[in-house]
Every structure is written in C-alpha cells, then in structure tokens.
Amino acid sequence: MDTEEYYKILDLSNSRILRNDFATRRFLVEKIDWRDRLICISGSRGCGKTTMILQHIHDDFEKEMEKALYVSLDNLWFSTHSLPELVDMHYKNGGTHVFLDEVHHLKDWQLIIKNLYDEYPGLSIVYTGTSLLKIDYESGDFSRRQVTYDLPGLSFREYLCFENIIDMEAVSLKDLLKNHRKIAGDIAP
C-alpha cells in the first residue's frame, strides 16, 4: 500500500465521522472505558453501534483526527487489500486507534485482531460485531485481552428522550417496584 492510498482511506474515515448524527446518544457511550486497548461492542443490527463509535471518535479525536482510523470491514476495498497492511500503515503514520466495524465480514478476524493487538503494543483496537452471529468472544486469547460491551436495542426511556418528550435517568427494576407511584408522578404530574 502506498501513502497516497492510505491517506485516501483516512480521508474517507474522517468524512464518515464528520457526517455522523451527533444529536442522539446511546447510554453506553458514557459507560465504556475507551482507554482499554481491545474493546468489543456487540449488539443486534441497527442498535447504534456504528453511530456510537463515530460519535466517540468525533468527540475524543476532534483535534487529532489522523490518530484514529474508522473502517467498515464490509467495504469492497478489503476484497483486494488486507487489514494488517492498512493498520501497519496507520501505525507507522502516527495512528494510535483503529475502529473496525462489521468485523464478522473479515475472514479469520479473531486471529487477525489478536495478531494486531500483539504486534502493535501502542495501538488501541475497538471493533463491532452483531450479537446475532453467535461470535464466541470468550474463546482463545481474547478472554484475557478484551473488554466486551453489549449494546441492547433502544429502550422506551431512550426513545422518549430522542423524541424530546422527556429526558430522565434510568430507573432500576428494584426502584421501579418500590417507588412506582412517585416515579409515575414525576413523569406525568
């Protein structure tokens, strides 16, 4: 891979990040410890995994966009190029973070990510995968290296917030059962 091609991919990454919708945010974006070196975000299709990582990149790398690289592994570019080749170029050009979306589209993805993690100690890797594929995140060496987060489908509380109906904190089932009248009164006085 030549430098010109790398910068084209980096420009596509930055363009995708800047086109993202920043108005709505899923709760998990604040709960993830983004300092971990290997993070898996799983969840069903359409639950917001891609939007969430693009928002994180925008917020945390706004002044240093060249350090973060977002790629969707279902991109046709990967039919003639390899992820290790791209990551190597990114790392050699000062990249510190790689965000891999749709990881299940990459053949032997677990082995590739493990090798990238081991070969580039200064690199942080975040990847997404659909929980519907029954990917075994606990197998092999991943269990010692990665932190896994599951992004569930949109809750009714989040929907109400996104629609600007009401913005309220999450309520535990225990609190709901114990204080349901007060909670209901706070919502609909």
PDB file of C-alpha atoms in Angstrom:
ATOM      1  CA  MET A   1       0.000   0.000   0.000  1.00  0.00           C
ATOM      2  CA  ASP A   2       1.350   3.399  -0.868  1.00  0.00           C
ATOM      3  CA  THR A   3       0.992   6.530   1.227  1.00  0.00           C
ATOM      4  CA  GLU A   4      -1.427   8.163  -1.200  1.00  0.00           C
ATOM      5  CA  GLU A   5      -3.841   5.251  -0.940  1.00  0.00           C
ATOM      6  CA  TYR A   6      -3.567   5.280   2.855  1.00  0.00           C
ATOM      7  CA  TYR A   7      -4.454   8.969   3.009  1.00  0.00           C
ATOM      8  CA  LYS A   8      -7.430   8.333   0.753  1.00  0.00           C
ATOM      9  CA  ILE A   9      -8.728   5.747   3.261  1.00  0.00           C
ATOM     10  CA  LEU A  10      -8.022   8.143   6.148  1.00  0.00           C
ATOM     11  CA  ASP A  11      -9.938  10.897   4.327  1.00  0.00           C
ATOM     12  CA  LEU A  12     -12.896   8.532   3.844  1.00  0.00           C
ATOM     13  CA  SER A  13     -12.739   7.708   7.551  1.00  0.00           C
ATOM     14  CA  ASN A  14     -12.747  11.374   8.544  1.00  0.00           C
ATOM     15  CA  SER A  15     -15.568  12.138   6.133  1.00  0.00           C
ATOM     16  CA  ARG A  16     -17.702   9.364   7.629  1.00  0.00           C
ATOM     17  CA  ILE A  17     -17.004  10.627  11.145  1.00  0.00           C
ATOM     18  CA  LEU A  18     -17.941  14.208  10.284  1.00  0.00           C
ATOM     19  CA  ARG A  19     -21.187  13.142   8.536  1.00  0.00           C
ATOM     20  CA  ASN A  20     -22.409  11.385  11.666  1.00  0.00           C
ATOM     21  CA  ASP A  21     -25.526  12.414  13.612  1.00  0.00           C
ATOM     22  CA  PHE A  22     -24.468  13.822  16.971  1.00  0.00           C
ATOM     23  CA  ALA A  23     -27.917  14.724  18.282  1.00  0.00           C
ATOM     24  CA  THR A  24     -28.831  11.370  19.805  1.00  0.00           C
ATOM     25  CA  ARG A  25     -26.528   9.369  22.043  1.00  0.00           C
ATOM     26  CA  ARG A  26     -26.914   5.893  23.417  1.00  0.00           C
ATOM     27  CA  PHE A  27     -26.258   5.420  27.119  1.00  0.00           C
ATOM     28  CA  LEU A  28     -23.349   3.011  26.563  1.00  0.00           C
ATOM     29  CA  VAL A  29     -21.043   5.642  25.044  1.00  0.00           C
ATOM     30  CA  GLU A  30     -20.516   7.102  28.532  1.00  0.00           C
ATOM     31  CA  LYS A  31     -20.038   3.716  30.229  1.00  0.00           C
ATOM     32  CA  ILE A  32     -17.260   2.367  28.006  1.00  0.00           C
ATOM     33  CA  ASP A  33     -13.721   2.803  29.263  1.00  0.00           C
ATOM     34  CA  TRP A  34     -12.257   3.896  25.939  1.00  0.00           C
ATOM     35  CA  ARG A  35      -8.731   3.669  27.385  1.00  0.00           C
ATOM     36  CA  ASP A  36      -8.798  -0.138  27.155  1.00  0.00           C
ATOM     37  CA  ARG A  37      -6.606  -1.450  24.338  1.00  0.00           C
ATOM     38  CA  LEU A  38      -9.061  -4.010  22.958  1.00  0.00           C
ATOM     39  CA  ILE A  39     -12.785  -3.321  23.072  1.00  0.00           C
ATOM     40  CA  CYS A  40     -15.595  -5.305  21.511  1.00  0.00           C
ATOM     41  CA  ILE A  41     -19.035  -3.743  21.142  1.00  0.00           C
ATOM     42  CA  SER A  42     -21.675  -6.287  20.264  1.00  0.00           C
ATOM     43  CA  GLY A  43     -25.338  -5.807  19.584  1.00  0.00           C
ATOM     44  CA  SER A  44     -28.077  -6.549  17.121  1.00  0.00           C
ATOM     45  CA  ARG A  45     -28.148  -4.898  13.721  1.00  0.00           C
ATOM     46  CA  GLY A  46     -29.353  -1.322  13.760  1.00  0.00           C
ATOM     47  CA  CYS A  47     -28.985  -0.757  17.507  1.00  0.00           C
ATOM     48  CA  GLY A  48     -26.477   2.095  17.094  1.00  0.00           C
ATOM     49  CA  LYS A  49     -23.003   0.534  17.357  1.00  0.00           C
ATOM     50  CA  THR A  50     -21.603   2.375  14.341  1.00  0.00           C
ATOM     51  CA  THR A  51     -23.115   5.732  15.298  1.00  0.00           C
ATOM     52  CA  MET A  52     -21.794   5.353  18.822  1.00  0.00           C
ATOM     53  CA  ILE A  53     -18.177   4.718  17.812  1.00  0.00           C
ATOM     54  CA  LEU A  54     -18.278   7.513  15.222  1.00  0.00           C
ATOM     55  CA  GLN A  55     -19.524   9.894  17.915  1.00  0.00           C
ATOM     56  CA  HIS A  56     -16.736   8.777  20.233  1.00  0.00           C
ATOM     57  CA  ILE A  57     -14.083   9.334  17.560  1.00  0.00           C
ATOM     58  CA  HIS A  58     -15.503  12.776  16.779  1.00  0.00           C
ATOM     59  CA  ASP A  59     -15.546  13.789  20.445  1.00  0.00           C
ATOM     60  CA  ASP A  60     -12.189  12.369  21.538  1.00  0.00           C
ATOM     61  CA  PHE A  61     -10.102  12.899  18.410  1.00  0.00           C
ATOM     62  CA  GLU A  62     -11.543  16.174  17.131  1.00  0.00           C
ATOM     63  CA  LYS A  63      -8.153  17.913  17.195  1.00  0.00           C
ATOM     64  CA  GLU A  64      -6.130  14.830  16.172  1.00  0.00           C
ATOM     65  CA  MET A  65      -8.307  13.024  13.635  1.00  0.00           C
ATOM     66  CA  GLU A  66      -5.262  11.441  11.975  1.00  0.00           C
ATOM     67  CA  LYS A  67      -4.675   9.300  15.093  1.00  0.00           C
ATOM     68  CA  ALA A  68      -7.987   7.453  14.699  1.00  0.00           C
ATOM     69  CA  LEU A  69      -8.984   5.316  11.740  1.00  0.00           C
ATOM     70  CA  TYR A  70     -12.532   4.071  11.205  1.00  0.00           C
ATOM     71  CA  VAL A  71     -13.131   1.336   8.633  1.00  0.00           C
ATOM     72  CA  SER A  72     -16.109  -0.823   7.869  1.00  0.00           C
ATOM     73  CA  LEU A  73     -14.899  -4.297   7.001  1.00  0.00           C
ATOM     74  CA  ASP A  74     -17.772  -4.831   4.571  1.00  0.00           C
ATOM     75  CA  ASN A  75     -16.131  -2.254   2.265  1.00  0.00           C
ATOM     76  CA  LEU A  76     -15.147  -3.629  -1.151  1.00  0.00           C
ATOM     77  CA  TRP A  77     -11.680  -2.165  -0.642  1.00  0.00           C
ATOM     78  CA  PHE A  78     -10.907  -5.182   1.552  1.00  0.00           C
ATOM     79  CA  SER A  79     -11.518  -7.584  -1.336  1.00  0.00           C
ATOM     80  CA  THR A  80      -8.111  -6.569  -2.730  1.00  0.00           C
ATOM     81  CA  HIS A  81      -6.356  -5.232   0.396  1.00  0.00           C
ATOM     82  CA  SER A  82      -5.630  -6.590   3.841  1.00  0.00           C
ATOM     83  CA  LEU A  83      -6.467  -5.129   7.214  1.00  0.00           C
ATOM     84  CA  PRO A  84      -2.961  -5.808   8.616  1.00  0.00           C
ATOM     85  CA  GLU A  85      -1.464  -3.827   5.727  1.00  0.00           C
ATOM     86  CA  LEU A  86      -3.758  -0.868   6.456  1.00  0.00           C
ATOM     87  CA  VAL A  87      -3.156  -1.000  10.206  1.00  0.00           C
ATOM     88  CA  ASP A  88       0.606  -1.156   9.673  1.00  0.00           C
ATOM     89  CA  MET A  89       0.490   1.973   7.506  1.00  0.00           C
ATOM     90  CA  HIS A  90      -1.756   3.738  10.032  1.00  0.00           C
ATOM     91  CA  TYR A  91       0.555   2.860  12.925  1.00  0.00           C
ATOM     92  CA  LYS A  92       3.678   3.950  11.025  1.00  0.00           C
ATOM     93  CA  ASN A  93       1.993   7.297  10.278  1.00  0.00           C
ATOM     94  CA  GLY A  94       1.308   8.016  13.951  1.00  0.00           C
ATOM     95  CA  GLY A  95      -2.056   6.290  14.287  1.00  0.00           C
ATOM     96  CA  THR A  96      -2.957   5.184  17.785  1.00  0.00           C
ATOM     97  CA  HIS A  97      -6.522   3.888  17.407  1.00  0.00           C
ATOM     98  CA  VAL A  98      -8.320   1.651  14.921  1.00  0.00           C
ATOM     99  CA  PHE A  99     -12.100   1.275  14.908  1.00  0.00           C
ATOM    100  CA  LEU A 100     -13.255  -1.783  12.987  1.00  0.00           C
ATOM    101  CA  ASP A 101     -16.930  -2.008  12.106  1.00  0.00           C
ATOM    102  CA  GLU A 102     -18.708  -5.144  10.875  1.00  0.00           C
ATOM    103  CA  VAL A 103     -15.808  -7.374  11.931  1.00  0.00           C
ATOM    104  CA  HIS A 104     -17.688 -10.549  11.004  1.00  0.00           C
ATOM    105  CA  HIS A 105     -17.112  -9.706   7.319  1.00  0.00           C
ATOM    106  CA  LEU A 106     -13.383 -10.352   7.736  1.00  0.00           C
ATOM    107  CA  LYS A 107     -12.251 -13.949   7.304  1.00  0.00           C
ATOM    108  CA  ASP A 108     -10.222 -15.146  10.315  1.00  0.00           C
ATOM    109  CA  TRP A 109     -10.986 -11.889  12.099  1.00  0.00           C
ATOM    110  CA  GLN A 110     -10.210 -13.230  15.594  1.00  0.00           C
ATOM    111  CA  LEU A 111      -6.701 -14.320  14.614  1.00  0.00           C
ATOM    112  CA  ILE A 112      -6.058 -11.075  12.732  1.00  0.00           C
ATOM    113  CA  ILE A 113      -7.194  -8.876  15.622  1.00  0.00           C
ATOM    114  CA  LYS A 114      -5.177 -10.937  18.127  1.00  0.00           C
ATOM    115  CA  ASN A 115      -2.070 -10.540  15.959  1.00  0.00           C
ATOM    116  CA  LEU A 116      -2.633  -6.791  15.541  1.00  0.00           C
ATOM    117  CA  TYR A 117      -3.048  -6.439  19.290  1.00  0.00           C
ATOM    118  CA  ASP A 118       0.196  -8.344  19.944  1.00  0.00           C
ATOM    119  CA  GLU A 119       2.277  -6.750  17.162  1.00  0.00           C
ATOM    120  CA  TYR A 120       1.342  -3.107  17.815  1.00  0.00           C
ATOM    121  CA  PRO A 121       1.548  -2.506  21.583  1.00  0.00           C
ATOM    122  CA  GLY A 122       0.799   1.218  21.218  1.00  0.00           C
ATOM    123  CA  LEU A 123      -2.385   0.610  19.248  1.00  0.00           C
ATOM    124  CA  SER A 124      -5.927   0.534  20.649  1.00  0.00           C
ATOM    125  CA  ILE A 125      -8.492  -1.524  18.761  1.00  0.00           C
ATOM    126  CA  VAL A 126     -12.256  -1.158  19.006  1.00  0.00           C
ATOM    127  CA  TYR A 127     -14.420  -3.463  16.939  1.00  0.00           C
ATOM    128  CA  THR A 128     -18.113  -4.111  16.497  1.00  0.00           C
ATOM    129  CA  GLY A 129     -19.923  -7.308  15.747  1.00  0.00           C
ATOM    130  CA  THR A 130     -23.510  -8.370  15.685  1.00  0.00           C
ATOM    131  CA  SER A 131     -24.573 -10.443  18.668  1.00  0.00           C
ATOM    132  CA  LEU A 132     -26.879 -12.409  16.376  1.00  0.00           C
ATOM    133  CA  LEU A 133     -23.912 -14.179  14.758  1.00  0.00           C
ATOM    134  CA  LYS A 134     -23.107 -16.073  17.960  1.00  0.00           C
ATOM    135  CA  ILE A 135     -19.489 -14.999  17.844  1.00  0.00           C
ATOM    136  CA  ASP A 136     -17.621 -16.572  20.733  1.00  0.00           C
ATOM    137  CA  TYR A 137     -15.985 -13.540  22.319  1.00  0.00           C
ATOM    138  CA  GLU A 138     -14.716 -15.564  25.258  1.00  0.00           C
ATOM    139  CA  SER A 139     -12.670 -18.056  23.253  1.00  0.00           C
ATOM    140  CA  GLY A 140      -8.932 -18.343  22.987  1.00  0.00           C
ATOM    141  CA  ASP A 141      -6.708 -15.471  23.910  1.00  0.00           C
ATOM    142  CA  PHE A 142      -9.446 -12.849  23.610  1.00  0.00           C
ATOM    143  CA  SER A 143     -10.751 -13.521  27.099  1.00  0.00           C
ATOM    144  CA  ARG A 144      -7.527 -12.139  28.612  1.00  0.00           C
ATOM    145  CA  ARG A 145      -7.168  -9.183  26.291  1.00  0.00           C
ATOM    146  CA  GLN A 146     -10.510  -7.601  25.540  1.00  0.00           C
ATOM    147  CA  VAL A 147     -13.371  -5.920  27.300  1.00  0.00           C
ATOM    148  CA  THR A 148     -16.766  -6.672  25.779  1.00  0.00           C
ATOM    149  CA  TYR A 149     -19.795  -4.402  25.918  1.00  0.00           C
ATOM    150  CA  ASP A 150     -23.267  -5.287  24.705  1.00  0.00           C
ATOM    151  CA  LEU A 151     -25.438  -2.538  23.248  1.00  0.00           C
ATOM    152  CA  PRO A 152     -29.081  -3.560  23.606  1.00  0.00           C
ATOM    153  CA  GLY A 153     -31.908  -2.287  21.464  1.00  0.00           C
ATOM    154  CA  LEU A 154     -33.305   1.166  22.121  1.00  0.00           C
ATOM    155  CA  SER A 155     -35.177   1.417  25.417  1.00  0.00           C
ATOM    156  CA  PHE A 156     -38.501   3.200  25.761  1.00  0.00           C
ATOM    157  CA  ARG A 157     -36.786   5.765  28.025  1.00  0.00           C
ATOM    158  CA  GLU A 158     -34.179   6.478  25.317  1.00  0.00           C
ATOM    159  CA  TYR A 159     -36.923   6.740  22.697  1.00  0.00           C
ATOM    160  CA  LEU A 160     -38.782   9.317  24.801  1.00  0.00           C
ATOM    161  CA  CYS A 161     -35.567  11.307  25.167  1.00  0.00           C
ATOM    162  CA  PHE A 162     -34.705  11.118  21.443  1.00  0.00           C
ATOM    163  CA  GLU A 163     -38.188  12.347  20.576  1.00  0.00           C
ATOM    164  CA  ASN A 164     -37.788  15.245  23.046  1.00  0.00           C
ATOM    165  CA  ILE A 165     -40.770  14.058  25.074  1.00  0.00           C
ATOM    166  CA  ILE A 166     -38.960  13.630  28.404  1.00  0.00           C
ATOM    167  CA  ASP A 167     -35.342  13.254  29.484  1.00  0.00           C
ATOM    168  CA  MET A 168     -34.996  11.167  32.606  1.00  0.00           C
ATOM    169  CA  GLU A 169     -32.406   8.998  34.265  1.00  0.00           C
ATOM    170  CA  ALA A 170     -32.635   5.218  34.000  1.00  0.00           C
ATOM    171  CA  VAL A 171     -34.587   3.565  36.802  1.00  0.00           C
ATOM    172  CA  SER A 172     -33.661   0.144  38.168  1.00  0.00           C
ATOM    173  CA  LEU A 173     -36.355  -2.514  38.384  1.00  0.00           C
ATOM    174  CA  LYS A 174     -35.899  -2.594  42.151  1.00  0.00           C
ATOM    175  CA  ASP A 175     -36.567   1.165  42.409  1.00  0.00           C
ATOM    176  CA  LEU A 176     -39.468   0.935  39.991  1.00  0.00           C
ATOM    177  CA  LEU A 177     -41.149  -1.781  42.038  1.00  0.00           C
ATOM    178  CA  LYS A 178     -40.527   0.060  45.297  1.00  0.00           C
ATOM    179  CA  ASN A 179     -41.340   3.632  44.188  1.00  0.00           C
ATOM    180  CA  HIS A 180     -43.590   3.197  41.159  1.00  0.00           C
ATOM    181  CA  ARG A 181     -46.137   5.822  42.250  1.00  0.00           C
ATOM    182  CA  LYS A 182     -43.543   8.530  42.833  1.00  0.00           C
ATOM    183  CA  ILE A 183     -41.745   7.718  39.563  1.00  0.00           C
ATOM    184  CA  ALA A 184     -45.016   7.733  37.613  1.00  0.00           C
ATOM    185  CA  GLY A 185     -45.956  11.051  39.264  1.00  0.00           C
ATOM    186  CA  ASP A 186     -42.625  12.593  38.286  1.00  0.00           C
ATOM    187  CA  ILE A 187     -43.142  11.517  34.672  1.00  0.00           C
ATOM    188  CA  ALA A 188     -46.781  12.541  34.313  1.00  0.00           C
ATOM    189  CA  PRO A 189     -47.659  15.057  37.069  1.00  0.00           C
TER     190      PRO A 189
END
